[in-house]
């Protein structure tokens, strides 16, 4: 058993009428570390605008910036669309950030879902699963520092060597996101854990148990896997007020595909006491690490959660959901 961890999503993307503010991101990150949060997570898309466009600061560039402004917090992508990246370039960038951060990088990765984004990048959408697998395998070879030969996204490598190797760890931590069973199997067999996007406790528990079963079938110890749950946050004087604000925030900032398990009902919202109760439900479902997406990225929400909610859940211990 271990302590529940809390992290924060970064505002490196915004609705169309607003531009990401670099100085605000830096100040937010510094304050998060001061308050005891344990991780910071950058969103990732090259192009996104299924209903409306969203300006994005590139995720790894954002995290590279924060290596110079933080000392302790884990820095993660939540979640990087791996098939849109060239494996060699991504491996080099990730190794560099792992070194610059002193071993604090987590790559949260998934196959992606927005077909128009793939079209814009010239990557075949229907082949994204295969490309994900190729890129992941080749990146792991590059991180060894040995000579690498292979093919990914149509590029042949013959005896390529990538130095320096990641340090102090052999590679960044790898989390894989997704919903369907073949992705849950990929988490169990090839990742260090699972990253979710706005899951309620019930669906989370079901999928997490399935991941554990896949791990056992693959000969892995399921207790070695971990997870991170992205959840919206809104603290207010009543549940009704918080719920209304959370729903407006989600409408303004996020797309929730109808085919996914992502839902506004996953929000941690209400009074501090109600938020603590909802967090306890997530922990009971197997959640180990929560990445909070605070309402409108308001620093007041971040500070209030640390002061009024964290003490209420300080005794919650997380383990494996069997």
Short mmCIF file of C-alpha atoms in Angstrom, two decimals:
data_model
loop_
_atom_site.label_atom_id
_atom_site.label_comp_id
_atom_site.label_asym_id
_atom_site.label_seq_id
_atom_site.Cartn_x
_atom_site.Cartn_y
_atom_site.Cartn_z
CA UNK A 1 0.00 0.00 0.00
CA UNK A 2 1.14 3.55 -0.71
CA UNK A 3 -0.14 7.10 -0.48
CA UNK A 4 -2.50 8.56 -3.05
CA UNK A 5 -0.74 11.01 -5.36
CA UNK A 6 -2.12 14.24 -6.85
CA UNK A 7 -0.97 16.04 -9.95
CA UNK A 8 -2.27 18.86 -12.12
CA UNK A 9 -3.01 19.32 -15.80
CA UNK A 10 -1.31 22.30 -17.45
CA UNK A 11 -3.12 24.88 -19.53
CA UNK A 12 -0.94 24.38 -22.58
CA UNK A 13 -4.07 24.45 -24.73
CA UNK A 14 -6.97 26.85 -24.67
CA UNK A 15 -10.29 27.55 -26.38
CA UNK A 16 -10.01 29.40 -29.67
CA UNK A 17 -10.53 32.89 -28.26
CA UNK A 18 -7.61 32.51 -25.86
CA UNK A 19 -3.89 31.83 -26.35
CA UNK A 20 -1.78 29.71 -23.97
CA UNK A 21 0.25 31.99 -21.69
CA UNK A 22 3.80 30.78 -21.07
CA UNK A 23 4.48 32.88 -17.99
CA UNK A 24 1.20 31.77 -16.41
CA UNK A 25 2.11 28.12 -17.05
CA UNK A 26 5.49 28.61 -15.36
CA UNK A 27 3.97 30.39 -12.35
CA UNK A 28 1.29 27.70 -12.05
CA UNK A 29 3.92 24.94 -12.14
CA UNK A 30 6.05 26.60 -9.48
CA UNK A 31 3.07 27.12 -7.21
CA UNK A 32 1.94 23.51 -7.70
CA UNK A 33 5.33 22.26 -6.55
CA UNK A 34 5.25 24.58 -3.53
CA UNK A 35 1.83 23.22 -2.54
CA UNK A 36 2.96 19.60 -2.62
CA UNK A 37 1.50 18.35 -5.89
CA UNK A 38 3.54 15.48 -7.28
CA UNK A 39 3.11 15.76 -11.04
CA UNK A 40 2.35 18.13 -13.91
CA UNK A 41 0.80 16.96 -17.18
CA UNK A 42 0.85 18.59 -20.62
CA UNK A 43 -1.94 17.90 -23.09
CA UNK A 44 -0.98 16.88 -26.62
CA UNK A 45 -2.41 17.35 -30.09
CA UNK A 46 -0.93 18.67 -33.31
CA UNK A 47 -4.30 19.82 -34.63
CA UNK A 48 -7.59 19.62 -32.78
CA UNK A 49 -10.91 21.12 -33.67
CA UNK A 50 -13.68 18.59 -33.98
CA UNK A 51 -16.19 21.20 -32.89
CA UNK A 52 -13.96 24.27 -32.64
CA UNK A 53 -10.21 24.91 -32.87
CA UNK A 54 -7.91 24.75 -29.84
CA UNK A 55 -4.52 26.54 -29.80
CA UNK A 56 -1.89 24.09 -28.46
CA UNK A 57 1.63 24.57 -27.15
CA UNK A 58 3.48 21.36 -28.06
CA UNK A 59 3.57 19.04 -25.05
CA UNK A 60 7.24 18.05 -24.85
CA UNK A 61 8.40 21.61 -25.51
CA UNK A 62 6.22 22.71 -22.60
CA UNK A 63 7.72 20.06 -20.32
CA UNK A 64 11.26 20.95 -21.42
CA UNK A 65 10.56 24.52 -20.32
CA UNK A 66 9.41 23.31 -16.91
CA UNK A 67 12.59 21.32 -16.27
CA UNK A 68 14.23 24.68 -15.64
CA UNK A 69 11.48 25.92 -13.32
CA UNK A 70 10.72 22.88 -11.15
CA UNK A 71 12.90 20.54 -9.11
CA UNK A 72 10.79 17.69 -7.81
CA UNK A 73 7.52 17.13 -9.65
CA UNK A 74 7.04 14.41 -12.24
CA UNK A 75 6.55 15.84 -15.76
CA UNK A 76 4.18 13.92 -18.01
CA UNK A 77 2.36 14.00 -21.32
CA UNK A 78 -1.34 13.35 -20.99
CA UNK A 79 -1.65 12.13 -23.59
CA UNK A 80 0.82 12.13 -26.49
CA UNK A 81 -0.49 10.89 -29.86
CA UNK A 82 2.39 8.53 -30.64
CA UNK A 83 1.61 7.62 -34.28
CA UNK A 84 1.94 11.28 -35.28
CA UNK A 85 5.59 11.41 -34.11
CA UNK A 86 8.70 10.08 -35.84
CA UNK A 87 10.15 7.46 -33.52
CA UNK A 88 13.76 8.65 -33.70
CA UNK A 89 12.94 12.30 -33.06
CA UNK A 90 10.61 11.44 -30.19
CA UNK A 91 13.14 9.07 -28.63
CA UNK A 92 15.84 11.77 -28.78
CA UNK A 93 13.54 14.46 -27.36
CA UNK A 94 12.32 12.23 -24.55
CA UNK A 95 15.86 11.13 -23.65
CA UNK A 96 16.95 14.77 -23.52
CA UNK A 97 14.07 15.78 -21.22
CA UNK A 98 14.69 12.73 -19.02
CA UNK A 99 18.30 13.90 -18.58
CA UNK A 100 17.45 17.60 -18.13
CA UNK A 101 14.77 16.82 -15.54
CA UNK A 102 16.90 14.42 -13.55
CA UNK A 103 14.70 11.43 -14.32
CA UNK A 104 11.23 12.95 -13.99
CA UNK A 105 9.65 12.33 -17.41
CA UNK A 106 6.58 10.17 -17.95
CA UNK A 107 5.38 9.58 -21.49
CA UNK A 108 1.63 9.05 -21.51
CA UNK A 109 0.87 7.81 -25.02
CA UNK A 110 -2.08 6.60 -27.08
CA UNK A 111 -2.99 5.80 -30.68
CA UNK A 112 -5.17 8.91 -31.12
CA UNK A 113 -8.80 9.28 -32.15
CA UNK A 114 -9.21 12.41 -34.27
CA UNK A 115 -9.03 11.33 -37.92
CA UNK A 116 -8.72 14.82 -39.37
CA UNK A 117 -5.56 15.33 -37.30
CA UNK A 118 -4.03 12.26 -38.91
CA UNK A 119 -5.03 13.51 -42.35
CA UNK A 120 -3.38 16.86 -41.64
CA UNK A 121 -0.15 15.11 -40.59
CA UNK A 122 -0.17 12.68 -43.52
CA UNK A 123 -0.42 9.60 -41.28
CA UNK A 124 -2.88 6.83 -42.22
CA UNK A 125 -5.55 6.78 -39.53
CA UNK A 126 -6.49 3.13 -39.99
CA UNK A 127 -2.89 2.06 -39.45
CA UNK A 128 -2.38 3.98 -36.22
CA UNK A 129 -2.32 0.85 -34.03
CA UNK A 130 0.45 -0.73 -36.08
CA UNK A 131 2.39 2.53 -36.19
CA UNK A 132 2.08 2.88 -32.41
CA UNK A 133 3.57 -0.59 -31.93
CA UNK A 134 6.42 0.07 -34.38
CA UNK A 135 7.30 3.43 -32.86
CA UNK A 136 7.22 2.13 -29.29
CA UNK A 137 9.48 -0.83 -30.11
CA UNK A 138 11.98 1.32 -31.99
CA UNK A 139 12.11 4.01 -29.29
CA UNK A 140 12.93 1.40 -26.67
CA UNK A 141 15.76 0.12 -28.87
CA UNK A 142 17.16 3.65 -29.29
CA UNK A 143 17.15 4.23 -25.53
CA UNK A 144 19.53 1.30 -25.01
CA UNK A 145 22.35 3.18 -26.75
CA UNK A 146 23.11 0.13 -28.88
CA UNK A 147 23.15 0.02 -32.67
CA UNK A 148 19.60 -0.08 -33.99
CA UNK A 149 18.27 -1.45 -37.24
CA UNK A 150 14.59 -1.51 -38.08
CA UNK A 151 11.69 0.25 -39.75
CA UNK A 152 9.08 2.62 -38.34
CA UNK A 153 6.60 4.79 -40.23
CA UNK A 154 8.38 3.97 -43.47
CA UNK A 155 11.89 4.98 -42.35
CA UNK A 156 14.68 2.38 -42.40
CA UNK A 157 17.38 2.53 -39.74
CA UNK A 158 20.68 0.72 -40.30
CA UNK A 159 23.05 0.59 -37.35
CA UNK A 160 21.85 3.88 -35.88
CA UNK A 161 23.14 4.84 -32.42
CA UNK A 162 21.41 7.43 -30.21
CA UNK A 163 23.49 9.04 -27.49
CA UNK A 164 23.35 10.12 -24.77
CA UNK A 165 21.11 7.42 -23.35
CA UNK A 166 18.35 8.50 -20.94
CA UNK A 167 19.61 9.02 -17.40
CA UNK A 168 19.42 8.48 -14.48
CA UNK A 169 16.79 5.87 -15.48
CA UNK A 170 17.16 3.55 -18.49
CA UNK A 171 14.12 5.22 -20.06
CA UNK A 172 11.16 7.45 -19.16
CA UNK A 173 8.16 5.87 -17.47
CA UNK A 174 5.64 4.74 -20.10
CA UNK A 175 1.87 4.97 -19.58
CA UNK A 176 -0.55 3.89 -22.28
CA UNK A 177 -4.06 5.28 -22.69
CA UNK A 178 -7.11 3.80 -24.34
CA UNK A 179 -10.42 2.05 -23.87
CA UNK A 180 -10.81 -1.10 -25.94
CA UNK A 181 -9.61 -4.52 -24.84
CA UNK A 182 -6.68 -4.74 -27.26
CA UNK A 183 -5.35 -1.48 -25.80
CA UNK A 184 -5.82 -2.75 -22.24
CA UNK A 185 -3.76 -5.78 -23.24
CA UNK A 186 -1.09 -3.45 -24.66
CA UNK A 187 -0.97 -1.62 -21.31
CA UNK A 188 -0.47 -4.92 -19.49
CA UNK A 189 2.18 -6.26 -21.83
CA UNK A 190 4.18 -3.21 -22.93
CA UNK A 191 3.60 -0.31 -20.55
CA UNK A 192 4.40 0.68 -16.99
CA UNK A 193 0.77 1.56 -16.43
CA UNK A 194 -2.46 3.11 -17.66
CA UNK A 195 -3.59 6.73 -18.05
CA UNK A 196 -7.32 7.53 -18.24
CA UNK A 197 -9.36 10.53 -19.29
CA UNK A 198 -12.46 11.43 -17.22
CA UNK A 199 -13.52 7.94 -16.07
CA UNK A 200 -16.15 7.32 -13.41
CA UNK A 201 -15.19 4.76 -10.72
CA UNK A 202 -17.29 1.91 -12.15
CA UNK A 203 -15.82 1.81 -15.67
CA UNK A 204 -12.36 2.47 -14.25
CA UNK A 205 -12.57 -0.50 -11.90
CA UNK A 206 -13.77 -2.83 -14.67
CA UNK A 207 -11.01 -1.85 -17.09
CA UNK A 208 -8.28 -1.85 -14.43
CA UNK A 209 -9.19 -5.36 -13.38
CA UNK A 210 -9.05 -6.41 -17.03
CA UNK A 211 -5.54 -4.93 -17.34
CA UNK A 212 -4.45 -6.90 -14.29
CA UNK A 213 -5.83 -10.09 -15.81
CA UNK A 214 -3.96 -9.45 -19.05
CA UNK A 215 -0.75 -8.84 -17.08
CA UNK A 216 -1.08 -12.15 -15.27
CA UNK A 217 -1.74 -13.94 -18.57
CA UNK A 218 1.43 -12.36 -19.99
CA UNK A 219 3.51 -13.50 -17.03
CA UNK A 220 3.83 -10.04 -15.47
CA UNK A 221 3.18 -9.13 -11.86
CA UNK A 222 0.09 -6.88 -12.06
CA UNK A 223 1.19 -5.11 -8.89
CA UNK A 224 4.09 -3.62 -10.85
CA UNK A 225 1.64 -1.62 -12.99
CA UNK A 226 0.36 1.76 -11.91
CA UNK A 227 -2.28 4.18 -13.14
CA UNK A 228 -3.09 7.87 -13.43
CA UNK A 229 -6.65 9.17 -13.70
CA UNK A 230 -7.31 12.58 -15.27
CA UNK A 231 -10.35 14.11 -13.54
CA UNK A 232 -11.95 17.57 -13.71
CA UNK A 233 -12.08 19.52 -10.44
CA UNK A 234 -14.39 22.25 -9.21
CA UNK A 235 -14.68 23.26 -5.56
CA UNK A 236 -17.55 25.55 -4.59
CA UNK A 237 -19.94 26.22 -1.73
CA UNK A 238 -22.47 23.63 -2.93
CA UNK A 239 -22.57 20.59 -5.19
CA UNK A 240 -25.05 22.31 -7.50
CA UNK A 241 -22.85 25.37 -8.00
CA UNK A 242 -19.73 23.28 -8.55
CA UNK A 243 -21.51 20.91 -10.92
CA UNK A 244 -22.75 23.77 -13.11
CA UNK A 245 -19.30 25.35 -13.27
CA UNK A 246 -17.58 22.02 -13.98
CA UNK A 247 -19.94 21.23 -16.85
CA UNK A 248 -19.39 24.65 -18.42
CA UNK A 249 -15.62 24.25 -18.06
CA UNK A 250 -15.70 20.83 -19.72
CA UNK A 251 -17.88 22.18 -22.53
CA UNK A 252 -15.48 25.08 -23.12
CA UNK A 253 -12.22 23.10 -23.01
CA UNK A 254 -12.77 19.46 -23.88
CA UNK A 255 -14.17 17.03 -26.40
CA UNK A 256 -15.77 13.92 -24.90
CA UNK A 257 -16.20 11.36 -27.71
CA UNK A 258 -19.58 9.64 -27.43
CA UNK A 259 -18.00 6.22 -27.97
CA UNK A 260 -15.61 6.55 -25.04
CA UNK A 261 -16.00 6.12 -21.27
CA UNK A 262 -15.12 9.80 -20.75
CA UNK A 263 -17.89 11.77 -19.07
CA UNK A 264 -18.50 14.99 -17.16
CA UNK A 265 -19.95 12.82 -14.39
CA UNK A 266 -16.38 11.89 -13.47
CA UNK A 267 -15.73 15.41 -12.14
CA UNK A 268 -14.55 15.87 -8.58
CA UNK A 269 -16.96 18.63 -7.58
CA UNK A 270 -18.81 20.19 -4.69
CA UNK A 271 -17.73 21.25 -1.23
CA UNK A 272 -14.33 20.09 0.03
CA UNK A 273 -16.05 17.31 1.98
CA UNK A 274 -17.98 16.15 -1.11
CA UNK A 275 -14.80 16.23 -3.20
CA UNK A 276 -13.07 14.06 -0.60
CA UNK A 277 -15.91 11.53 -0.74
CA UNK A 278 -15.69 11.33 -4.53
CA UNK A 279 -11.92 10.86 -4.37
CA UNK A 280 -12.42 8.00 -1.92
CA UNK A 281 -14.73 6.35 -4.45
CA UNK A 282 -12.04 6.65 -7.13
CA UNK A 283 -9.46 5.10 -4.81
CA UNK A 284 -11.83 2.25 -3.99
CA UNK A 285 -12.03 1.60 -7.76
CA UNK A 286 -8.25 1.22 -7.93
CA UNK A 287 -7.04 4.74 -8.78
CA UNK A 288 -3.51 5.40 -7.52
CA UNK A 289 -2.62 8.84 -8.89
CA UNK A 290 -5.08 11.61 -9.80
CA UNK A 291 -4.26 14.31 -12.34
CA UNK A 292 -6.68 17.09 -11.50
CA UNK A 293 -7.92 19.41 -14.25
CA UNK A 294 -8.96 22.42 -12.17
CA UNK A 295 -11.91 24.49 -13.31
CA UNK A 296 -10.67 27.08 -15.82
CA UNK A 297 -7.14 26.39 -14.50
CA UNK A 298 -7.85 28.80 -11.67
CA UNK A 299 -5.00 29.00 -9.16
CA UNK A 300 -7.62 29.47 -6.45
CA UNK A 301 -8.91 25.96 -7.17
CA UNK A 302 -5.38 24.56 -6.98
CA UNK A 303 -4.68 26.29 -3.66
CA UNK A 304 -8.04 25.48 -2.15
CA UNK A 305 -7.72 21.80 -3.02
CA UNK A 306 -4.31 21.66 -1.36
CA UNK A 307 -5.54 23.46 1.76
CA UNK A 308 -9.04 22.01 2.19
CA UNK A 309 -9.24 18.65 0.38
CA UNK A 310 -5.79 17.09 0.62
CA UNK A 311 -5.94 16.95 4.45
CA UNK A 312 -9.29 15.11 4.25
CA UNK A 313 -7.82 12.33 2.08
CA UNK A 314 -4.33 12.20 3.57
CA UNK A 315 -5.00 8.81 5.15
CA UNK A 316 -6.26 7.16 1.96
CA UNK A 317 -3.93 4.36 0.93
CA UNK A 318 -3.87 3.01 -2.59
CA UNK A 319 -3.10 -0.51 -3.64
CA UNK A 320 -4.11 -2.99 -6.29
CA UNK A 321 -7.77 -3.36 -7.23
CA UNK A 322 -8.21 -7.13 -7.22
#
